[in-house]
């Protein structure tokens, strides 16, 4: 079997901020060193704050898809690239209103993967840099992203 299933799941909650990400992925090993794949993404955020002494909150649902290529470099280390399109809400240029639109991301980076099983499964961590990062439109706070991934 050359196919494996996995993805990302993230959850963070505090008094001021909630973040939930669910991003399943399907991977296919082209050979022993290269895997390709993709899948949908869904991210929910809620930010709570006080505005003029009154509590307020802003909620956002981000959805889209991604495709990736992972190449084993040496031992457990791999190079990774990913193309993502996310439909998200972002501030307009005047910062007075928001609009929804598709925002592209092109991630380059790498990581380390601890394989398990015979089907190419594993657990890994990676650091990625978004070459298309837009401070106003991207849903991440930084062009640098840290991820933990699972494949079965």
Tab-separated table of N, CA, C and O in Angstrom, residues 13-143:
chain	number	residue	atom	x	y	z
A	13	UNK	N	-7.439	27.368	23.343
A	13	UNK	CA	-8.500	28.210	23.866
A	13	UNK	C	-8.003	28.934	25.110
A	13	UNK	O	-7.345	28.335	25.968
A	14	UNK	N	-8.313	30.211	25.168
A	14	UNK	CA	-8.031	31.023	26.348
A	14	UNK	C	-9.231	31.941	26.545
A	14	UNK	O	-10.203	31.880	25.795
A	15	UNK	N	-9.138	32.787	27.527
A	15	UNK	CA	-10.237	33.713	27.791
A	15	UNK	C	-10.475	34.648	26.600
A	15	UNK	O	-11.590	35.024	26.305
A	16	UNK	N	-9.394	34.998	25.887
A	16	UNK	CA	-9.501	35.967	24.799
A	16	UNK	C	-9.566	35.352	23.403
A	16	UNK	O	-9.990	36.012	22.468
A	17	UNK	N	-9.102	34.111	23.245
A	17	UNK	CA	-8.937	33.594	21.884
A	17	UNK	C	-9.211	32.091	21.826
A	17	UNK	O	-8.782	31.348	22.707
A	18	UNK	N	-9.895	31.662	20.767
A	18	UNK	CA	-10.125	30.239	20.500
A	18	UNK	C	-9.703	29.948	19.066
A	18	UNK	O	-10.012	30.721	18.148
A	19	UNK	N	-8.978	28.840	18.881
A	19	UNK	CA	-8.505	28.431	17.561
A	19	UNK	C	-8.695	26.925	17.440
A	19	UNK	O	-8.237	26.163	18.290
A	20	UNK	N	-9.379	26.489	16.388
A	20	UNK	CA	-9.574	25.067	16.105
A	20	UNK	C	-9.274	24.840	14.634
A	20	UNK	O	-9.821	25.530	13.772
A	21	UNK	N	-8.389	23.878	14.339
A	21	UNK	CA	-8.072	23.518	12.948
A	21	UNK	C	-8.263	22.021	12.762
A	21	UNK	O	-7.820	21.226	13.585
A	22	UNK	N	-8.912	21.678	11.671
A	22	UNK	CA	-9.067	20.279	11.277
A	22	UNK	C	-8.692	20.195	9.809
A	22	UNK	O	-9.338	20.797	8.961
A	23	UNK	N	-7.608	19.464	9.501
A	23	UNK	CA	-7.108	19.381	8.129
A	23	UNK	C	-6.675	17.957	7.798
A	23	UNK	O	-5.492	17.616	7.882
A	24	UNK	N	-7.613	17.098	7.418
A	24	UNK	CA	-7.221	15.736	7.033
A	24	UNK	C	-6.476	15.750	5.701
A	24	UNK	O	-6.687	16.643	4.872
A	25	UNK	N	-5.564	14.791	5.522
A	25	UNK	CA	-4.798	14.725	4.283
A	25	UNK	C	-4.651	13.274	3.839
A	25	UNK	O	-4.567	12.366	4.661
A	26	UNK	N	-4.610	13.093	2.544
A	26	UNK	CA	-4.341	11.798	1.946
A	26	UNK	C	-3.000	11.912	1.235
A	26	UNK	O	-2.776	12.854	0.478
A	27	UNK	N	-2.096	10.972	1.502
A	27	UNK	CA	-0.769	10.992	0.879
A	27	UNK	C	-0.584	9.734	0.045
A	27	UNK	O	-1.109	8.669	0.375
A	28	UNK	N	0.180	9.864	-1.006
A	28	UNK	CA	0.499	8.738	-1.872
A	28	UNK	C	2.004	8.735	-2.102
A	28	UNK	O	2.577	9.726	-2.568
A	29	UNK	N	2.666	7.642	-1.774
A	29	UNK	CA	4.110	7.507	-1.977
A	29	UNK	C	4.399	7.140	-3.423
A	29	UNK	O	4.005	6.071	-3.883
A	30	UNK	N	5.081	8.039	-4.130
A	30	UNK	CA	5.453	7.761	-5.513
A	30	UNK	C	6.595	6.749	-5.571
A	30	UNK	O	6.672	5.946	-6.487
A	31	UNK	N	7.484	6.830	-4.593
A	31	UNK	CA	8.576	5.870	-4.428
A	31	UNK	C	8.993	5.918	-2.953
A	31	UNK	O	8.257	6.479	-2.136
A	32	UNK	N	10.138	5.396	-2.611
A	32	UNK	CA	10.537	5.358	-1.202
A	32	UNK	C	10.942	6.720	-0.655
A	32	UNK	O	11.054	6.885	0.549
A	33	UNK	N	11.151	7.708	-1.515
A	33	UNK	CA	11.606	9.015	-1.047
A	33	UNK	C	10.600	10.142	-1.236
A	33	UNK	O	10.710	11.170	-0.587
A	34	UNK	N	9.638	9.992	-2.145
A	34	UNK	CA	8.755	11.106	-2.497
A	34	UNK	C	7.289	10.728	-2.285
A	34	UNK	O	6.845	9.677	-2.724
A	35	UNK	N	6.573	11.635	-1.610
A	35	UNK	CA	5.134	11.467	-1.404
A	35	UNK	C	4.424	12.747	-1.824
A	35	UNK	O	4.945	13.852	-1.657
A	36	UNK	N	3.231	12.597	-2.388
A	36	UNK	CA	2.387	13.725	-2.765
A	36	UNK	C	1.023	13.517	-2.126
A	36	UNK	O	0.659	12.402	-1.756
A	37	UNK	N	0.275	14.597	-2.016
A	37	UNK	CA	-1.054	14.455	-1.436
A	37	UNK	C	-1.746	15.781	-1.280
A	37	UNK	O	-1.288	16.809	-1.784
A	38	UNK	N	-2.835	15.736	-0.534
A	38	UNK	CA	-3.598	16.950	-0.296
A	38	UNK	C	-4.842	16.669	0.510
A	38	UNK	O	-5.077	15.535	0.938
A	39	UNK	N	-5.617	17.722	0.694
A	39	UNK	CA	-6.855	17.577	1.435
A	39	UNK	C	-7.477	18.924	1.758
A	39	UNK	O	-6.908	19.986	1.472
A	40	UNK	N	-8.652	18.882	2.385
A	40	UNK	CA	-9.350	20.111	2.751
A	40	UNK	C	-8.797	20.693	4.054
A	40	UNK	O	-8.144	19.998	4.836
A	41	UNK	N	-9.063	21.978	4.262
A	41	UNK	CA	-8.731	22.602	5.539
A	41	UNK	C	-9.957	23.309	6.090
A	41	UNK	O	-10.798	23.807	5.334
A	42	UNK	N	-10.086	23.321	7.414
A	42	UNK	CA	-11.127	24.093	8.085
A	42	UNK	C	-10.538	24.672	9.364
A	42	UNK	O	-9.911	23.944	10.143
A	43	UNK	N	-10.720	25.971	9.562
A	43	UNK	CA	-10.212	26.653	10.751
A	43	UNK	C	-11.313	27.550	11.306
A	43	UNK	O	-11.930	28.330	10.571
A	44	UNK	N	-11.548	27.425	12.610
A	44	UNK	CA	-12.502	28.282	13.317
A	44	UNK	C	-11.726	29.119	14.317
A	44	UNK	O	-10.891	28.592	15.058
A	45	UNK	N	-11.960	30.423	14.323
A	45	UNK	CA	-11.358	31.288	15.332
A	45	UNK	C	-12.426	32.178	15.954
A	45	UNK	O	-13.415	32.542	15.303
A	46	UNK	N	-12.199	32.490	17.221
A	46	UNK	CA	-13.048	33.463	17.923
A	46	UNK	C	-12.141	34.302	18.810
A	46	UNK	O	-11.381	33.764	19.613
A	47	UNK	N	-12.224	35.612	18.623
A	47	UNK	CA	-11.440	36.538	19.430
A	47	UNK	C	-12.401	37.369	20.275
A	47	UNK	O	-13.343	37.955	19.756
A	48	UNK	N	-12.161	37.390	21.586
A	48	UNK	CA	-13.005	38.149	22.509
A	48	UNK	C	-12.226	39.370	23.009
A	48	UNK	O	-11.054	39.264	23.337
A	49	UNK	N	-12.916	40.505	23.070
A	49	UNK	CA	-12.271	41.734	23.521
A	49	UNK	C	-13.338	42.687	24.031
A	49	UNK	O	-14.533	42.440	23.882
A	50	UNK	N	-12.898	43.761	24.665
A	50	UNK	CA	-13.804	44.798	25.142
A	50	UNK	C	-13.710	45.995	24.214
A	50	UNK	O	-12.624	46.455	23.874
A	51	UNK	N	-14.859	46.488	23.794
A	51	UNK	CA	-14.934	47.618	22.884
A	51	UNK	C	-15.830	48.665	23.534
A	51	UNK	O	-17.032	48.441	23.685
A	52	UNK	N	-15.242	49.786	23.964
A	52	UNK	CA	-16.029	50.825	24.637
A	52	UNK	C	-16.607	50.337	25.949
A	52	UNK	O	-17.694	50.739	26.334
A	53	UNK	N	-15.897	49.445	26.636
A	53	UNK	CA	-16.355	48.928	27.918
A	53	UNK	C	-17.303	47.750	27.817
A	53	UNK	O	-17.666	47.154	28.829
A	54	UNK	N	-17.730	47.401	26.628
A	54	UNK	CA	-18.653	46.280	26.444
A	54	UNK	C	-17.915	45.102	25.817
A	54	UNK	O	-17.072	45.288	24.944
A	55	UNK	N	-18.252	43.875	26.240
A	55	UNK	CA	-17.606	42.716	25.620
A	55	UNK	C	-18.091	42.517	24.183
A	55	UNK	O	-19.240	42.773	23.859
A	56	UNK	N	-17.183	42.088	23.342
A	56	UNK	CA	-17.510	41.801	21.943
A	56	UNK	C	-16.674	40.612	21.500
A	56	UNK	O	-15.683	40.257	22.137
A	57	UNK	N	-17.081	39.982	20.414
A	57	UNK	CA	-16.280	38.888	19.865
A	57	UNK	C	-16.392	38.884	18.346
A	57	UNK	O	-17.380	39.334	17.783
A	58	UNK	N	-15.332	38.393	17.728
A	58	UNK	CA	-15.291	38.252	16.279
A	58	UNK	C	-15.036	36.782	15.989
A	58	UNK	O	-14.072	36.194	16.493
A	59	UNK	N	-15.902	36.181	15.188
A	59	UNK	CA	-15.769	34.770	14.807
A	59	UNK	C	-15.465	34.681	13.326
A	59	UNK	O	-15.938	35.485	12.534
A	60	UNK	N	-14.661	33.663	13.000
A	60	UNK	CA	-14.313	33.487	11.596
A	60	UNK	C	-14.217	31.999	11.272
A	60	UNK	O	-13.715	31.213	12.076
A	61	UNK	N	-14.700	31.643	10.101
A	61	UNK	CA	-14.571	30.292	9.570
A	61	UNK	C	-13.737	30.371	8.289
A	61	UNK	O	-14.090	31.088	7.369
A	62	UNK	N	-12.637	29.645	8.269
A	62	UNK	CA	-11.753	29.606	7.116
A	62	UNK	C	-11.798	28.196	6.541
A	62	UNK	O	-11.728	27.224	7.293
A	63	UNK	N	-11.921	28.087	5.227
A	63	UNK	CA	-11.956	26.763	4.599
A	63	UNK	C	-11.226	26.825	3.266
A	63	UNK	O	-11.035	27.895	2.700
A	64	UNK	N	-10.809	25.685	2.791
A	64	UNK	CA	-10.114	25.636	1.513
A	64	UNK	C	-9.484	24.282	1.286
A	64	UNK	O	-9.989	23.260	1.756
A	65	UNK	N	-8.342	24.283	0.589
A	65	UNK	CA	-7.668	23.035	0.284
A	65	UNK	C	-6.179	23.247	0.114
A	65	UNK	O	-5.712	24.375	-0.031
A	66	UNK	N	-5.451	22.134	0.157
A	66	UNK	CA	-3.995	22.179	0.001
A	66	UNK	C	-3.516	20.945	-0.708
A	66	UNK	O	-4.142	19.885	-0.636
A	67	UNK	N	-2.396	21.104	-1.403
A	67	UNK	CA	-1.701	19.961	-1.990
A	67	UNK	C	-0.232	20.098	-1.619
A	67	UNK	O	0.269	21.212	-1.441
A	68	UNK	N	0.464	18.970	-1.485
A	68	UNK	CA	1.838	19.018	-1.016
A	68	UNK	C	2.725	18.009	-1.722
A	68	UNK	O	2.250	17.060	-2.342
A	69	UNK	N	4.029	18.230	-1.585
A	69	UNK	CA	5.053	17.298	-2.027
A	69	UNK	C	6.071	17.204	-0.894
A	69	UNK	O	6.538	18.226	-0.396
A	70	UNK	N	6.368	15.985	-0.464
A	70	UNK	CA	7.351	15.743	0.594
A	70	UNK	C	8.438	14.831	0.047
A	70	UNK	O	8.140	13.792	-0.538
A	71	UNK	N	9.695	15.228	0.226
A	71	UNK	CA	10.821	14.434	-0.273
A	71	UNK	C	11.775	14.140	0.882
A	71	UNK	O	12.246	15.074	1.545
A	72	UNK	N	12.047	12.877	1.114
A	72	UNK	CA	13.012	12.496	2.140
A	72	UNK	C	14.398	12.950	1.699
A	72	UNK	O	14.798	12.727	0.550
A	73	UNK	N	15.143	13.578	2.608
A	73	UNK	CA	16.462	14.109	2.289
A	73	UNK	C	17.555	13.191	2.823
A	73	UNK	O	18.389	12.707	2.065
A	74	UNK	N	17.552	12.965	4.130
A	74	UNK	CA	18.559	12.097	4.756
A	74	UNK	C	18.003	11.611	6.091
A	74	UNK	O	17.566	12.424	6.902
A	75	UNK	N	17.994	10.323	6.268
A	75	UNK	CA	17.470	9.767	7.520
A	75	UNK	C	16.031	10.201	7.733
A	75	UNK	O	15.200	10.115	6.827
A	76	UNK	N	15.720	10.751	8.911
A	76	UNK	CA	14.336	11.159	9.187
A	76	UNK	C	13.980	12.548	8.661
A	76	UNK	O	12.850	12.981	8.794
A	77	UNK	N	14.928	13.253	8.040
A	77	UNK	CA	14.699	14.632	7.603
A	77	UNK	C	14.085	14.685	6.207
A	77	UNK	O	14.443	13.913	5.330
A	78	UNK	N	13.162	15.629	6.020
A	78	UNK	CA	12.494	15.766	4.732
A	78	UNK	C	12.355	17.229	4.340
A	78	UNK	O	12.341	18.125	5.185
A	79	UNK	N	12.258	17.465	3.038
A	79	UNK	CA	11.928	18.777	2.475
A	79	UNK	C	10.444	18.752	2.133
A	79	UNK	O	9.880	17.694	1.819
A	80	UNK	N	9.794	19.904	2.199
A	80	UNK	CA	8.345	19.948	2.046
A	80	UNK	C	7.949	21.231	1.330
A	80	UNK	O	8.489	22.298	1.599
A	81	UNK	N	6.995	21.121	0.411
A	81	UNK	CA	6.381	22.287	-0.201
A	81	UNK	C	4.873	22.052	-0.282
A	81	UNK	O	4.426	20.914	-0.421
A	82	UNK	N	4.128	23.137	-0.148
A	82	UNK	CA	2.672	23.022	-0.114
A	82	UNK	C	2.047	24.252	-0.758
A	82	UNK	O	2.483	25.379	-0.515
A	83	UNK	N	1.041	24.017	-1.572
A	83	UNK	CA	0.252	25.094	-2.166
A	83	UNK	C	-1.128	25.038	-1.524
A	83	UNK	O	-1.759	23.973	-1.501
A	84	UNK	N	-1.559	26.178	-0.995
A	84	UNK	CA	-2.836	26.220	-0.271
A	84	UNK	C	-3.673	27.374	-0.801
A	84	UNK	O	-3.150	28.429	-1.153
A	85	UNK	N	-4.974	27.172	-0.840
A	85	UNK	CA	-5.932	28.240	-1.131
A	85	UNK	C	-6.955	28.227	-0.012
A	85	UNK	O	-7.592	27.204	0.236
A	86	UNK	N	-7.071	29.358	0.697
A	86	UNK	CA	-7.984	29.436	1.838
A	86	UNK	C	-8.966	30.583	1.643
A	86	UNK	O	-8.572	31.700	1.308
A	87	UNK	N	-10.234	30.298	1.863
A	87	UNK	CA	-11.265	31.320	1.821
A	87	UNK	C	-11.427	31.822	3.251
A	87	UNK	O	-11.858	31.078	4.126
A	88	UNK	N	-11.059	33.071	3.472
A	88	UNK	CA	-11.029	33.608	4.831
A	88	UNK	C	-11.512	35.044	4.849
A	88	UNK	O	-11.645	35.685	3.813
A	89	UNK	N	-11.764	35.538	6.044
A	89	UNK	CA	-12.177	36.930	6.227
A	89	UNK	C	-10.947	37.732	6.632
A	89	UNK	O	-10.159	37.307	7.460
A	90	UNK	N	-10.785	38.913	6.023
A	90	UNK	CA	-9.636	39.758	6.335
A	90	UNK	C	-10.051	41.225	6.296
A	90	UNK	O	-11.083	41.580	5.731
A	91	UNK	N	-9.238	42.076	6.915
A	91	UNK	CA	-9.528	43.510	6.985
A	91	UNK	C	-9.310	44.156	5.629
A	91	UNK	O	-8.400	43.795	4.884
A	92	UNK	N	-10.149	45.128	5.333
A	92	UNK	CA	-9.964	45.907	4.112
A	92	UNK	C	-8.790	46.872	4.310
A	92	UNK	O	-8.266	47.015	5.417
A	93	UNK	N	-8.384	47.546	3.253
A	93	UNK	CA	-7.224	48.441	3.316
A	93	UNK	C	-7.421	49.541	4.367
A	93	UNK	O	-6.495	49.894	5.080
A	94	UNK	N	-8.651	50.055	4.525
A	94	UNK	CA	-8.884	51.119	5.500
A	94	UNK	C	-9.012	50.589	6.931
A	94	UNK	O	-9.150	51.356	7.874
A	95	UNK	N	-8.989	49.265	7.111
A	95	UNK	CA	-9.081	48.608	8.419
A	95	UNK	C	-10.395	48.893	9.139
A	95	UNK	O	-10.494	48.716	10.343
A	96	UNK	N	-11.399	49.362	8.423
A	96	UNK	CA	-12.686	49.682	9.034
A	96	UNK	C	-13.709	48.562	8.860
A	96	UNK	O	-14.641	48.459	9.641
A	97	UNK	N	-13.542	47.749	7.823
A	97	UNK	CA	-14.481	46.661	7.555
A	97	UNK	C	-13.681	45.409	7.183
A	97	UNK	O	-12.464	45.448	7.060
A	98	UNK	N	-14.406	44.325	7.006
A	98	UNK	CA	-13.764	43.087	6.570
A	98	UNK	C	-14.436	42.601	5.295
A	98	UNK	O	-15.560	42.990	4.979
A	99	UNK	N	-13.720	41.767	4.581
A	99	UNK	CA	-14.283	41.120	3.402
A	99	UNK	C	-13.782	39.686	3.364
A	99	UNK	O	-12.811	39.344	4.025
A	100	UNK	N	-14.474	38.859	2.624
A	100	UNK	CA	-14.098	37.458	2.493
A	100	UNK	C	-13.532	37.240	1.104
A	100	UNK	O	-14.032	37.782	0.127
A	101	UNK	N	-12.474	36.427	1.032
A	101	UNK	CA	-11.887	36.147	-0.263
A	101	UNK	C	-10.907	34.988	-0.190
A	101	UNK	O	-10.564	34.500	0.891
A	102	UNK	N	-10.454	34.550	-1.363
A	102	UNK	CA	-9.486	33.454	-1.454
A	102	UNK	C	-8.081	34.024	-1.305
A	102	UNK	O	-7.725	34.985	-1.976
A	103	UNK	N	-7.300	33.394	-0.437
A	103	UNK	CA	-5.938	33.838	-0.165
A	103	UNK	C	-4.998	32.657	-0.433
A	103	UNK	O	-5.132	31.604	0.183
A	104	UNK	N	-4.040	32.820	-1.344
A	104	UNK	CA	-3.096	31.733	-1.624
A	104	UNK	C	-1.934	31.729	-0.630
A	104	UNK	O	-1.590	32.754	-0.052
A	105	UNK	N	-1.345	30.569	-0.468
A	105	UNK	CA	-0.125	30.420	0.327
A	105	UNK	C	0.764	29.404	-0.380
A	105	UNK	O	0.271	28.409	-0.914
A	106	UNK	N	2.051	29.662	-0.385
A	106	UNK	CA	3.026	28.732	-0.937
A	106	UNK	C	4.093	28.513	0.130
A	106	UNK	O	4.908	29.397	0.393
A	107	UNK	N	4.022	27.362	0.779
A	107	UNK	CA	4.922	27.052	1.884
A	107	UNK	C	6.126	26.257	1.385
A	107	UNK	O	5.985	25.336	0.594
A	108	UNK	N	7.308	26.620	1.886
A	108	UNK	CA	8.531	25.860	1.677
A	108	UNK	C	9.155	25.617	3.041
A	108	UNK	O	9.130	26.494	3.896
A	109	UNK	N	9.700	24.439	3.238
A	109	UNK	CA	10.345	24.162	4.516
A	109	UNK	C	10.761	22.718	4.613
A	109	UNK	O	11.025	22.050	3.611
A	110	UNK	N	10.798	22.256	5.810
A	110	UNK	CA	11.211	20.888	6.041
A	110	UNK	C	10.918	20.479	7.464
A	110	UNK	O	10.363	21.247	8.252
A	111	UNK	N	11.292	19.257	7.763
A	111	UNK	CA	11.024	18.758	9.093
A	111	UNK	C	11.664	17.406	9.318
A	111	UNK	O	12.523	16.965	8.550
A	112	UNK	N	11.195	16.785	10.356
A	112	UNK	CA	11.680	15.466	10.730
A	112	UNK	C	10.462	14.566	10.925
A	112	UNK	O	9.455	14.978	11.481
A	113	UNK	N	10.545	13.339	10.416
A	113	UNK	CA	9.439	12.385	10.469
A	113	UNK	C	9.931	11.086	11.089
A	113	UNK	O	10.939	10.529	10.661
A	114	UNK	N	9.213	10.642	12.106
A	114	UNK	CA	9.504	9.345	12.705
A	114	UNK	C	8.508	8.352	12.124
A	114	UNK	O	7.339	8.351	12.483
A	115	UNK	N	8.960	7.508	11.183
A	115	UNK	CA	8.029	6.574	10.543
A	115	UNK	C	7.627	5.437	11.484
A	115	UNK	O	8.360	5.078	12.407
A	116	UNK	N	6.438	4.903	11.221
A	116	UNK	CA	5.999	3.682	11.876
A	116	UNK	C	5.080	2.936	10.927
A	116	UNK	O	4.456	3.524	10.064
A	117	UNK	N	5.014	1.652	11.066
A	117	UNK	CA	4.186	0.832	10.190
A	117	UNK	C	4.842	0.621	8.832
A	117	UNK	O	5.887	1.173	8.524
A	118	UNK	N	4.201	-0.200	8.007
A	118	UNK	CA	4.738	-0.526	6.686
A	118	UNK	C	4.172	0.338	5.575
A	118	UNK	O	4.642	0.281	4.458
A	119	UNK	N	3.142	1.123	5.873
A	119	UNK	CA	2.468	1.878	4.822
A	119	UNK	C	2.932	3.322	4.702
A	119	UNK	O	2.279	4.135	4.078
A	120	UNK	N	4.038	3.677	5.306
A	120	UNK	CA	4.525	5.050	5.193
A	120	UNK	C	3.957	5.991	6.226
A	120	UNK	O	4.042	7.200	6.061
A	121	UNK	N	3.373	5.456	7.289
A	121	UNK	CA	2.835	6.297	8.342
A	121	UNK	C	3.928	6.867	9.218
A	121	UNK	O	5.083	6.437	9.173
A	122	UNK	N	3.578	7.856	10.025
A	122	UNK	CA	4.546	8.431	10.928
A	122	UNK	C	4.011	9.657	11.634
A	122	UNK	O	2.892	10.094	11.407
A	123	UNK	N	4.830	10.189	12.499
A	123	UNK	CA	4.533	11.423	13.207
A	123	UNK	C	5.707	12.354	12.963
A	123	UNK	O	6.861	11.913	12.942
A	124	UNK	N	5.428	13.615	12.742
A	124	UNK	CA	6.515	14.525	12.422
A	124	UNK	C	6.245	15.947	12.858
A	124	UNK	O	5.120	16.310	13.219
A	125	UNK	N	7.291	16.738	12.812
A	125	UNK	CA	7.178	18.172	13.039
A	125	UNK	C	7.867	18.873	11.872
A	125	UNK	O	8.790	18.331	11.272
A	126	UNK	N	7.388	20.064	11.539
A	126	UNK	CA	8.007	20.795	10.447
A	126	UNK	C	7.895	22.295	10.664
A	126	UNK	O	7.034	22.768	11.406
A	127	UNK	N	8.785	23.008	10.004
A	127	UNK	CA	8.796	24.462	9.993
A	127	UNK	C	8.657	24.886	8.538
A	127	UNK	O	9.404	24.421	7.674
A	128	UNK	N	7.684	25.769	8.283
A	128	UNK	CA	7.390	26.204	6.915
A	128	UNK	C	7.407	27.724	6.817
A	128	UNK	O	7.074	28.421	7.774
A	129	UNK	N	7.769	28.223	5.644
A	129	UNK	CA	7.758	29.654	5.384
A	129	UNK	C	6.834	29.915	4.199
A	129	UNK	O	6.986	29.302	3.138
A	130	UNK	N	5.887	30.832	4.372
A	130	UNK	CA	4.923	31.175	3.322
A	130	UNK	C	5.504	32.261	2.421
A	130	UNK	O	5.609	33.423	2.821
A	131	UNK	N	5.861	31.895	1.200
A	131	UNK	CA	6.435	32.849	0.247
A	131	UNK	C	5.421	33.878	-0.244
A	131	UNK	O	5.807	34.941	-0.734
A	132	UNK	N	4.126	33.583	-0.118
A	132	UNK	CA	3.076	34.499	-0.575
A	132	UNK	C	2.405	35.229	0.584
A	132	UNK	O	1.330	35.817	0.416
A	133	UNK	N	3.024	35.221	1.741
A	133	UNK	CA	2.415	35.799	2.942
A	133	UNK	C	2.023	37.256	2.716
A	133	UNK	O	2.792	38.060	2.197
A	134	UNK	N	0.801	37.589	3.121
A	134	UNK	CA	0.263	38.943	3.018
A	134	UNK	C	-0.179	39.347	4.419
A	134	UNK	O	-1.116	38.770	4.979
A	135	UNK	N	0.484	40.325	4.982
A	135	UNK	CA	0.229	40.734	6.362
A	135	UNK	C	-1.239	41.083	6.614
A	135	UNK	O	-1.746	40.866	7.715
A	136	UNK	N	-1.928	41.568	5.634
A	136	UNK	CA	-3.323	41.979	5.795
A	136	UNK	C	-4.304	40.843	5.534
A	136	UNK	O	-5.336	40.743	6.192
A	137	UNK	N	-3.985	39.937	4.602
A	137	UNK	CA	-4.959	38.943	4.170
A	137	UNK	C	-4.725	37.528	4.701
A	137	UNK	O	-5.669	36.759	4.826
A	138	UNK	N	-3.497	37.130	4.939
A	138	UNK	CA	-3.212	35.764	5.378
A	138	UNK	C	-3.821	35.516	6.762
A	138	UNK	O	-3.816	36.400	7.612
A	139	UNK	N	-4.331	34.313	6.994
A	139	UNK	CA	-4.952	34.027	8.280
A	139	UNK	C	-3.938	33.724	9.378
A	139	UNK	O	-4.269	33.741	10.553
A	140	UNK	N	-2.683	33.452	9.023
A	140	UNK	CA	-1.637	33.262	10.028
A	140	UNK	C	-1.086	34.618	10.457
A	140	UNK	O	-1.102	35.577	9.689
A	141	UNK	N	-0.550	34.681	11.671
A	141	UNK	CA	0.019	35.924	12.186
A	141	UNK	C	1.445	36.157	11.710
A	141	UNK	O	2.018	37.200	11.985
A	142	UNK	N	2.028	35.179	11.046
A	142	UNK	CA	3.425	35.256	10.645
A	142	UNK	C	3.629	34.408	9.389
A	142	UNK	O	2.903	33.438	9.171
A	143	UNK	N	4.644	34.727	8.578
A	143	UNK	CA	4.929	33.862	7.429
A	143	UNK	C	5.552	32.525	7.846
A	143	UNK	O	5.583	31.583	7.069
